[in-house]
Amino acid sequence: MIMLNYMSKVDNVSLNIRVKLQGGNILEKSTVIDKVKDIKNIIDDLSIKVWENPEIAGEERYASSLFKDILKNNGFIIKEVNNMEYAFIAEFGSGHPVIAVLGEYDALAGMSQKLEAVHNPLVPSGNGHGCGHNLLGSAALGSVLAIKKYMEEADKKGTIRFYGCPEEETLIGKVKMIKEGAFEGCDLALSWHPMNANAAVYKAYLSNNSIKFNFTGKSAHAGASPHLGRSALDAVELMNVGANYLREHVIDKARIHYTITKAGGPPNIVPKEAESWYFVRAPHRKDVEEITQRLYKVADGAAMMTETSVEKKLISGCYELLPNDTLFELTHKNMEEISGPEYSEKDLQFALDLQKSINASQILADMELYGQHGKELEAPLHQGLVDKNIGKNVNITGSSDSGDVSWIMPMNCFLTACFPWGVTPHSWQATASAGSGIGLAGMLYATKIFTGIMYDLLNYEELVKKAIAEFKERTKTNKYRSPLS
Ligand SMILES: [Zn+2]
C-alpha cells in the first residue's frame, strides 16, 4: 500500500486527505499531463475539420462520424444511443469509477465567419461555430485518449466514457440521452465550455423552457367580412402584451423572451394561424416551471379574448447546473497545477484586432465579471486563472442541457479562454476565435485539465465517494424529473 499526502497545497480541508493508490503502477501526474502534447495534432485537426464543416443541432452527421472514427481507431468501444442518430458513447476500461466526459459538436445558424477580424461570412447566412463546440468536443476527446494511454501504461482500473452529445444548441440532446438511459452506470461527469476566462465554475446555466404557442382562429375577408374572422395574430399579440405585464411580477433573475414565428399572410385575410416561440429562463428549475404555468394562463387568456384556440408545445427544457463542491475544488486545483493557454504573437494580434469590433465597455464588463477589471487592461486574452471565490460566484447566464446531467450524477464545469475579452459566445467574433490559434490554445489547456481531473479520480477513490455522497445529499429531496416527461 502506498500512502500519499494528497493535495497538501490545497486549502480545502475536505480534500486534504490521505489516500491509497488503487493498485497499478505509479506514473507521475505531471508526466501524464505532459504527454497530452503528443495528441495535440489529432485534436487540432479534428476541431478545425469540425469548424470548417459546421452542422447545426440535429444534423451532426459529419462531426459525429469523425469523432466516432477517431475513438474507434484508438481502441474505444462505440455504443449507439437509441433513437438518436448522432449521439454515441465511446468506452474504454472496466470497473469503477465510471467517468463520463461530455463532448459536443453542433454549430449555430447564421454564425458563418472567415478567420478575419471583420465580419465576413464564409457562406452568407451560413452555419458557424459561434459557441466553440468544435473545441468543446475535441478537448473532451483528447482527454480520453490521453487518459486511456495512462490507464494502459499504469494498469489502472476504471472506465472512461466519451459522450458524443448532439443537439446542445437546441437544449435537448442530453435531455433526450438521459431519457434513453445513455448515462446509466456512470459515477460522475466532467464538462467544460470555451469562454473568455480560465475559471472553475460552481454556478452555471439558467434553467430553461422552450415553448411554441400555436393559435388557430378563422380566416375571413379583412375588408368585406372582418366580423366573421377570428385573428390568430391578434391572439399572439395579446399574449405578448400579457407576458410583458407578467415580467413585473416574476423574480428579478427570470428572463422571458419571444419571437413571432408565424404571423399570417397578406393583411387582407384575417390570419387563421399564428405562432410565437418563447423561452422562459430562471436560475432554478422550479421557478421556470412555475413561470411557465403562469405564461400558459396568459396564452389561454389571449385565446379566450380572441375566440381562438391555442396549442402549447414544449420543445425542450433543461436544468441549471447542480453545484458539487468536491468537483469544483478538484477542478480549480487542477487548473492551478496545469499551466494556462499559451498564445502566439499572431494569436494576441488577432485578439486585439477582433476587439476593435467590440464596444470598450463590453470588454471591461467582461473582465469585471471575472474579477479582472484593471488587472490586464492591455492584454486581450486571459492568461491567468480566475480566483476561486470569484469563480464560485460567477453565474453563466446562458442555458445548457449539460445542466440536466448534473442532476443525475455529480458533475463539474470549467471554462478556458478561447475568445478575447469582450467576445461573447453566439457571435461572429466567437466563430473566428474558435477557428483560430486562440481557440486551439484554450482547447489544449482544457484537454490537460480534464486529463488531470481524471488522473485524480482514478487514483483517489475517496474523491469519487465524496462527490457522490455530496450529490446524494443535494438531491435527497429534490430529484431530477425530465422536462420532457
Ligand atoms: Zn455552447
Coordinates of C-alpha atoms and ligand atoms in Angstrom, one line a residue:
M1 CA 0.0 0.0 0.0
I2 CA 1.4 3.4 -1.0
M3 CA 0.4 6.4 1.1
L4 CA 0.4 9.8 -0.4
N5 CA -0.2 13.1 1.3
Y6 CA -2.8 14.2 -1.2
M7 CA -3.1 17.8 -2.2
S8 CA -1.1 19.3 0.6
K9 CA -1.2 22.6 -1.3
V10 CA -4.9 22.7 -1.4
D11 CA -6.6 24.9 1.3
N12 CA -9.8 22.9 1.3
V13 CA -9.5 20.7 4.3
S14 CA -12.1 18.3 2.9
L15 CA -9.7 17.4 0.1
N16 CA -6.7 17.3 2.3
I17 CA -6.9 13.6 2.9
R18 CA -4.5 10.7 3.0
V19 CA -5.5 8.0 0.5
K20 CA -4.1 5.0 -1.1
L21 CA -3.4 4.4 -4.8
Q22 CA -5.8 1.8 -6.2
G23 CA -3.3 -0.7 -7.4
G24 CA -1.4 -0.4 -10.7
N25 CA 1.9 1.2 -11.5
I26 CA 2.8 4.7 -10.5
L27 CA 3.1 7.2 -13.2
E28 CA 3.7 10.8 -12.2
K29 CA 0.7 13.1 -12.9
S30 CA 3.0 15.7 -14.4
T31 CA 4.3 13.1 -17.0
V32 CA 0.7 12.2 -17.9
I33 CA -0.2 15.8 -18.4
D34 CA 2.9 16.5 -20.4
K35 CA 2.1 13.6 -22.8
V36 CA -1.1 15.4 -23.8
K37 CA 1.0 17.3 -26.3
D38 CA 1.5 14.1 -28.2
I39 CA -2.2 14.1 -29.2
K40 CA -2.3 17.9 -30.0
N41 CA -2.2 17.2 -33.7
I42 CA -5.2 14.9 -33.5
I43 CA -7.4 17.4 -31.7
D44 CA -6.2 20.4 -33.6
D45 CA -7.1 18.6 -36.8
L46 CA -10.4 17.4 -35.5
S47 CA -11.5 20.8 -34.2
I48 CA -10.5 22.5 -37.5
K49 CA -12.4 19.9 -39.6
V50 CA -15.5 20.4 -37.5
W51 CA -15.1 24.2 -37.6
E52 CA -14.8 24.0 -41.4
N53 CA -17.9 21.9 -41.7
P54 CA -20.4 23.4 -39.3
E55 CA -23.6 21.5 -38.7
I56 CA -26.5 22.8 -36.7
A57 CA -28.2 20.8 -33.9
G58 CA -29.8 17.6 -35.1
E59 CA -27.7 17.5 -38.3
E60 CA -24.3 16.5 -36.9
R61 CA -23.7 13.6 -39.3
Y62 CA -20.2 14.6 -40.3
A63 CA -18.9 15.6 -36.9
S64 CA -20.3 12.6 -35.0
S65 CA -18.8 10.2 -37.6
L66 CA -15.4 11.9 -37.3
F67 CA -15.4 11.6 -33.6
K68 CA -16.5 8.0 -33.7
D69 CA -13.8 7.0 -36.2
I70 CA -11.0 8.5 -34.1
L71 CA -12.2 6.9 -30.9
K72 CA -12.8 3.5 -32.6
N73 CA -9.4 3.6 -34.2
N74 CA -7.9 4.3 -30.8
G75 CA -9.4 1.2 -29.2
F76 CA -12.7 2.6 -27.7
I77 CA -15.8 0.5 -28.0
I78 CA -18.6 2.5 -29.6
K79 CA -22.2 2.2 -28.4
E80 CA -25.1 3.8 -30.1
V81 CA -27.9 5.7 -28.2
N82 CA -31.5 4.6 -29.0
N83 CA -33.4 7.0 -31.3
M84 CA -30.5 9.4 -31.6
E85 CA -28.5 9.1 -34.8
Y86 CA -25.7 11.5 -33.9
A87 CA -25.3 10.6 -30.2
F88 CA -22.9 7.9 -29.1
I89 CA -20.8 6.5 -26.2
A90 CA -17.2 5.5 -26.7
E91 CA -16.0 3.4 -23.8
F92 CA -12.6 2.1 -22.5
G93 CA -11.7 0.2 -19.4
S94 CA -13.6 -1.7 -16.8
G95 CA -14.9 -1.3 -13.3
H96 CA -15.3 1.8 -11.2
P97 CA -15.1 4.7 -11.2
V98 CA -17.1 5.2 -14.4
I99 CA -16.3 8.7 -15.7
A100 CA -18.4 10.4 -18.3
V101 CA -16.7 13.2 -20.4
L102 CA -19.2 15.3 -22.3
G103 CA -18.4 16.3 -25.8
E104 CA -20.5 18.5 -28.1
Y105 CA -20.0 19.4 -31.8
D106 CA -23.0 21.3 -33.1
A107 CA -22.8 24.8 -34.7
L108 CA -25.2 27.7 -35.0
A109 CA -27.2 29.0 -38.0
G110 CA -26.1 32.5 -39.2
M111 CA -22.7 32.4 -37.5
S112 CA -20.6 31.7 -40.5
Q113 CA -17.3 33.7 -40.4
K114 CA -13.9 33.6 -42.1
L115 CA -10.7 33.7 -40.0
E116 CA -10.8 37.5 -40.2
A117 CA -11.3 40.3 -37.7
V118 CA -14.1 42.0 -39.7
H119 CA -17.5 40.5 -40.2
N120 CA -17.1 38.4 -43.4
P121 CA -19.1 35.1 -43.5
L122 CA -17.6 32.1 -45.3
V123 CA -21.1 31.3 -46.5
P124 CA -23.7 34.1 -46.5
S125 CA -26.1 33.4 -43.6
G126 CA -24.4 30.0 -43.2
N127 CA -23.7 28.0 -40.1
G128 CA -20.7 28.7 -37.9
H129 CA -19.1 27.6 -34.6
G130 CA -20.1 30.7 -32.7
C131 CA -20.2 28.8 -29.5
G132 CA -16.9 27.0 -30.0
H133 CA -18.3 23.5 -29.8
N134 CA -15.7 22.3 -32.3
L135 CA -13.3 22.9 -29.4
L136 CA -15.6 21.6 -26.8
G137 CA -15.9 18.1 -28.3
S138 CA -12.3 17.9 -29.4
A139 CA -10.8 18.7 -25.9
A140 CA -13.1 16.1 -24.4
L141 CA -11.9 13.6 -27.0
G142 CA -8.3 14.5 -26.5
S143 CA -8.5 13.9 -22.8
V144 CA -10.0 10.4 -23.1
L145 CA -7.2 9.5 -25.5
A146 CA -4.6 10.8 -23.1
I147 CA -6.1 9.1 -20.0
K148 CA -6.5 5.8 -21.9
K149 CA -2.8 5.8 -22.6
Y150 CA -2.1 6.4 -19.0
M151 CA -4.5 3.7 -17.8
E152 CA -2.8 1.1 -20.1
E153 CA 0.7 2.1 -19.0
A154 CA -0.2 2.2 -15.4
D155 CA -2.5 -0.8 -15.5
K156 CA -5.3 1.3 -13.9
K157 CA -8.8 0.1 -13.1
G158 CA -11.8 2.3 -14.1
T159 CA -14.0 3.1 -17.0
I160 CA -13.8 6.2 -19.2
R161 CA -16.7 7.1 -21.4
F162 CA -16.7 9.8 -24.0
Y163 CA -20.2 11.0 -24.7
G164 CA -20.9 12.3 -28.1
C165 CA -23.7 14.8 -27.3
P166 CA -25.6 16.3 -30.3
E167 CA -28.3 19.0 -30.2
E168 CA -26.9 21.1 -27.4
E169 CA -27.8 24.4 -29.1
T170 CA -31.5 23.4 -29.0
L171 CA -31.0 22.4 -25.4
I172 CA -32.4 19.0 -25.9
G173 CA -29.7 16.5 -26.8
K174 CA -28.7 15.4 -23.3
V175 CA -32.2 15.6 -22.0
K176 CA -33.1 13.0 -24.7
M177 CA -30.0 11.0 -23.9
I178 CA -31.0 10.8 -20.2
K179 CA -34.4 9.6 -21.2
E180 CA -32.9 6.9 -23.4
G181 CA -30.8 5.8 -20.4
A182 CA -27.5 6.7 -22.1
F183 CA -25.9 7.7 -18.8
E184 CA -26.8 4.7 -16.8
G185 CA -24.0 3.2 -14.8
C186 CA -21.9 6.4 -14.7
D187 CA -20.4 7.6 -11.4
L188 CA -19.7 11.2 -12.3
A189 CA -19.4 13.5 -15.3
L190 CA -16.9 16.1 -16.5
S191 CA -17.7 19.2 -18.6
W192 CA -16.3 22.5 -19.8
H193 CA -17.1 25.3 -22.2
P194 CA -15.0 27.6 -24.3
M195 CA -15.2 31.2 -23.0
N196 CA -13.0 34.2 -22.4
A197 CA -11.7 33.3 -19.0
N198 CA -9.9 30.4 -17.3
A199 CA -12.2 29.5 -14.4
A200 CA -13.6 26.6 -12.5
V201 CA -17.3 27.4 -12.2
Y202 CA -19.8 26.5 -9.5
K203 CA -23.0 28.0 -10.7
A204 CA -23.8 27.9 -14.3
Y205 CA -26.7 27.8 -16.8
L206 CA -30.1 29.2 -16.3
S207 CA -32.8 26.5 -16.3
N208 CA -34.9 27.0 -19.4
N209 CA -38.2 26.0 -21.1
S210 CA -38.6 26.5 -24.8
I211 CA -42.3 26.6 -25.8
K212 CA -44.2 27.2 -29.0
F213 CA -47.7 28.6 -28.9
N214 CA -49.9 27.8 -31.9
F215 CA -53.0 29.8 -32.2
T216 CA -55.8 28.9 -34.5
G217 CA -58.6 31.3 -35.5
K218 CA -60.9 31.8 -38.5
S219 CA -59.9 33.4 -41.7
A220 CA -62.2 35.9 -43.4
H221 CA -62.0 38.7 -45.9
A222 CA -60.4 41.5 -43.9
G223 CA -62.3 44.2 -45.8
A224 CA -65.6 42.6 -46.7
S225 CA -66.3 40.5 -43.6
P226 CA -63.9 41.1 -40.8
H227 CA -66.7 40.3 -38.3
L228 CA -66.6 36.7 -39.4
G229 CA -62.8 36.3 -38.8
R230 CA -61.0 35.5 -35.6
S231 CA -57.4 36.5 -35.8
A232 CA -54.7 34.2 -34.5
L233 CA -52.3 37.0 -34.9
D234 CA -54.3 39.2 -32.5
A235 CA -54.0 36.3 -30.0
V236 CA -50.2 36.2 -30.4
E237 CA -50.0 40.0 -29.9
L238 CA -52.3 39.9 -26.9
M239 CA -50.3 37.1 -25.4
N240 CA -47.1 39.1 -25.8
V241 CA -48.8 42.1 -24.1
G242 CA -49.8 39.8 -21.2
A243 CA -46.3 38.3 -21.0
N244 CA -44.8 41.8 -20.9
Y245 CA -47.0 42.6 -17.9
L246 CA -46.1 39.3 -16.3
R247 CA -42.5 40.4 -16.2
E248 CA -43.0 42.8 -13.4
H249 CA -44.4 40.0 -11.2
V250 CA -41.8 37.3 -11.6
I251 CA -38.4 37.0 -9.8
D252 CA -35.8 39.5 -10.8
K253 CA -33.5 36.9 -12.3
A254 CA -36.1 35.3 -14.6
R255 CA -35.9 36.1 -18.3
I256 CA -38.8 35.8 -20.8
H257 CA -38.0 36.2 -24.5
Y258 CA -40.0 35.5 -27.6
T259 CA -40.2 35.7 -31.4
I260 CA -43.2 35.5 -33.7
T261 CA -42.5 32.5 -35.9
K262 CA -45.7 32.6 -37.9
A263 CA -47.8 35.8 -38.3
G264 CA -50.2 35.2 -41.1
G265 CA -50.1 36.1 -44.8
P266 CA -51.3 39.2 -46.6
P267 CA -53.2 41.7 -44.5
N268 CA -56.4 41.4 -46.4
I269 CA -57.0 38.0 -45.0
V270 CA -57.7 37.6 -41.2
P271 CA -54.9 35.3 -40.1
K272 CA -56.2 31.9 -39.2
E273 CA -52.8 30.5 -38.0
A274 CA -50.1 32.3 -36.0
E275 CA -47.3 31.1 -33.7
S276 CA -45.0 32.5 -31.1
W277 CA -41.9 31.0 -29.6
Y278 CA -41.0 31.6 -26.0
F279 CA -38.0 30.9 -23.8
V280 CA -38.6 31.1 -20.0
R281 CA -35.3 31.1 -18.0
A282 CA -34.5 31.4 -14.3
P283 CA -31.7 30.2 -12.0
H284 CA -33.7 27.3 -10.7
R285 CA -35.9 24.7 -12.4
K286 CA -38.8 25.2 -10.0
D287 CA -39.0 28.9 -10.9
V288 CA -39.1 28.1 -14.6
E289 CA -41.9 25.5 -14.1
E290 CA -43.9 28.0 -12.1
I291 CA -43.5 30.9 -14.6
T292 CA -44.3 28.5 -17.5
Q293 CA -47.6 27.7 -15.8
R294 CA -48.4 31.4 -15.5
L295 CA -47.4 32.0 -19.1
Y296 CA -49.8 29.2 -20.1
K297 CA -52.6 31.2 -18.4
V298 CA -51.6 34.3 -20.4
A299 CA -51.9 32.2 -23.6
D300 CA -55.3 30.8 -22.5
G301 CA -56.4 34.4 -21.8
A302 CA -55.3 35.6 -25.2
A303 CA -57.1 32.7 -26.8
M304 CA -60.3 33.5 -24.8
M305 CA -60.2 37.2 -25.7
T306 CA -59.9 36.5 -29.4
E307 CA -62.1 33.4 -29.6
T308 CA -59.2 31.4 -31.0
S309 CA -57.7 28.2 -29.6
V310 CA -54.1 27.7 -28.5
E311 CA -51.9 24.6 -28.5
K312 CA -48.8 24.8 -26.3
K313 CA -45.8 22.7 -27.4
L314 CA -42.9 22.3 -25.0
I315 CA -39.9 22.0 -27.4
S316 CA -37.3 21.5 -24.8
G317 CA -36.5 22.2 -21.2
C318 CA -33.4 21.9 -19.2
Y319 CA -32.0 22.3 -15.7
E320 CA -29.4 24.6 -14.1
L321 CA -26.0 23.2 -13.1
L322 CA -26.3 21.5 -9.7
P323 CA -23.1 22.5 -7.9
N324 CA -20.7 20.0 -6.4
D325 CA -18.1 21.4 -4.0
T326 CA -15.8 18.3 -4.3
L327 CA -15.6 18.5 -8.1
F328 CA -15.4 22.3 -8.0
E329 CA -12.4 22.2 -5.7
L330 CA -10.8 19.4 -7.7
T331 CA -11.2 21.3 -10.9
H332 CA -9.8 24.5 -9.6
K333 CA -6.8 22.7 -8.1
N334 CA -6.1 21.1 -11.5
M335 CA -6.4 24.5 -13.2
E336 CA -3.8 25.8 -10.7
E337 CA -1.4 22.9 -11.2
I338 CA -1.5 23.0 -15.0
S339 CA -0.1 26.0 -16.8
G340 CA -2.6 28.0 -18.8
P341 CA -3.0 28.5 -22.5
E342 CA 0.0 29.7 -24.5
Y343 CA -0.9 32.1 -27.2
S344 CA 1.4 33.1 -30.1
E345 CA 2.1 36.7 -31.1
K346 CA -0.2 36.0 -34.0
D347 CA -3.0 35.0 -31.7
L348 CA -2.5 38.0 -29.5
Q349 CA -2.6 40.3 -32.5
F350 CA -5.7 38.6 -33.9
A351 CA -7.4 39.0 -30.5
L352 CA -6.6 42.7 -30.5
D353 CA -7.9 43.1 -34.0
L354 CA -11.2 41.3 -33.1
Q355 CA -11.6 43.6 -30.1
K356 CA -11.7 46.6 -32.4
S357 CA -15.2 45.4 -33.4
I358 CA -16.3 45.3 -29.8
N359 CA -17.5 48.1 -27.6
A360 CA -14.9 49.0 -25.0
S361 CA -17.5 49.0 -22.2
Q362 CA -18.3 45.3 -23.1
I363 CA -14.7 44.4 -22.8
L364 CA -14.4 46.0 -19.4
A365 CA -17.7 44.5 -18.2
D366 CA -16.5 41.0 -19.3
M367 CA -13.2 41.4 -17.3
E368 CA -15.1 42.8 -14.3
L369 CA -17.4 39.7 -14.3
Y370 CA -14.3 37.5 -13.6
G371 CA -12.6 40.0 -11.3
Q372 CA -10.0 41.0 -13.8
H373 CA -11.0 44.7 -14.1
G374 CA -7.9 46.9 -14.1
K375 CA -5.6 44.0 -14.0
E376 CA -4.9 43.3 -17.6
L377 CA -6.2 46.2 -19.5
E378 CA -3.5 45.8 -22.1
A379 CA -4.0 42.0 -22.6
P380 CA -6.7 40.9 -25.0
L381 CA -6.7 37.3 -23.7
H382 CA -7.0 35.9 -20.2
Q383 CA -3.7 34.2 -19.3
G384 CA -4.2 33.7 -15.5
L385 CA -6.7 31.8 -13.5
V386 CA -9.9 33.4 -12.1
D387 CA -9.8 33.5 -8.3
K388 CA -11.6 30.5 -6.7
N389 CA -14.1 32.6 -4.8
I390 CA -14.9 34.7 -7.9
G391 CA -15.3 31.5 -9.9
K392 CA -17.6 30.2 -7.2
N393 CA -19.9 33.2 -7.5
V394 CA -19.9 34.0 -11.2
N395 CA -23.0 32.8 -12.9
I396 CA -23.0 31.9 -16.6
T397 CA -26.5 33.0 -17.7
G398 CA -26.8 31.0 -20.9
S399 CA -28.6 27.7 -20.7
S400 CA -27.3 24.2 -21.5
D401 CA -28.7 20.7 -21.4
S402 CA -25.4 19.8 -19.6
G403 CA -27.3 21.1 -16.5
D404 CA -29.5 18.0 -16.7
V405 CA -26.6 15.7 -16.4
S406 CA -25.5 17.4 -13.2
W407 CA -28.9 16.3 -11.7
I408 CA -28.4 12.6 -12.3
M409 CA -24.8 12.4 -11.2
P410 CA -22.1 14.7 -9.7
M411 CA -20.7 17.0 -12.4
N412 CA -18.0 19.7 -12.6
C413 CA -17.8 22.6 -15.1
F414 CA -14.9 24.8 -16.1
L415 CA -14.1 27.5 -18.7
T416 CA -10.9 28.2 -20.6
A417 CA -10.0 31.3 -22.6
C418 CA -10.8 30.6 -26.2
F419 CA -12.2 34.0 -27.1
P420 CA -10.7 37.5 -26.3
W421 CA -12.2 39.6 -23.6
G422 CA -15.5 41.2 -24.7
V423 CA -16.2 38.4 -27.2
T424 CA -19.4 36.6 -26.2
P425 CA -20.5 33.2 -27.4
H426 CA -23.0 33.2 -30.3
S427 CA -21.2 35.9 -32.2
W428 CA -19.2 36.0 -35.4
Q429 CA -16.2 37.0 -33.4
A430 CA -16.5 33.8 -31.3
T431 CA -16.6 31.8 -34.6
A432 CA -13.4 33.5 -35.7
S433 CA -11.7 32.8 -32.4
A434 CA -12.9 29.2 -32.2
G435 CA -11.3 28.5 -35.6
S436 CA -8.0 30.3 -34.8
G437 CA -4.9 29.6 -32.7
I438 CA -6.7 31.3 -29.8
G439 CA -9.3 28.6 -29.6
L440 CA -6.7 25.8 -30.1
A441 CA -4.6 27.1 -27.2
G442 CA -7.7 27.2 -24.9
M443 CA -8.7 23.8 -26.1
L444 CA -5.3 22.3 -25.3
Y445 CA -5.5 23.7 -21.8
A446 CA -9.0 22.2 -21.4
T447 CA -7.7 18.8 -22.5
K448 CA -5.0 18.9 -19.9
I449 CA -7.4 19.9 -17.2
F450 CA -9.7 17.0 -18.0
T451 CA -6.8 14.6 -18.0
G452 CA -5.6 15.9 -14.6
I453 CA -9.0 15.6 -13.1
M454 CA -9.4 12.1 -14.4
Y455 CA -6.0 11.1 -13.1
D456 CA -7.0 12.2 -9.6
L457 CA -10.4 10.5 -9.8
L458 CA -8.8 7.2 -10.9
N459 CA -6.2 7.4 -8.2
Y460 CA -8.1 8.7 -5.2
E461 CA -11.2 6.7 -4.6
E462 CA -12.2 8.9 -1.7
L463 CA -12.7 11.9 -4.0
V464 CA -15.2 9.9 -6.1
K465 CA -17.1 8.7 -3.0
K466 CA -17.1 12.2 -1.6
A467 CA -18.5 13.8 -4.8
I468 CA -21.2 11.1 -4.9
A469 CA -22.1 11.5 -1.3
E470 CA -22.5 15.2 -1.8
F471 CA -24.6 14.7 -4.9
K472 CA -26.9 12.3 -3.0
E473 CA -27.3 14.8 -0.2
R474 CA -28.1 17.7 -2.6
T475 CA -30.7 15.6 -4.4
K476 CA -32.3 13.9 -1.4
T477 CA -35.4 15.9 -1.5
N478 CA -35.1 17.4 -5.0
K479 CA -34.9 14.7 -7.6
Y480 CA -34.4 15.1 -11.3
R481 CA -37.6 15.0 -13.3
S482 CA -37.2 15.1 -17.1
P483 CA -38.6 18.3 -18.5
L484 CA -39.9 16.2 -21.4
S485 CA -42.0 13.9 -19.1
Ligands
ZN1 ZN -22.2 26.4 -26.2

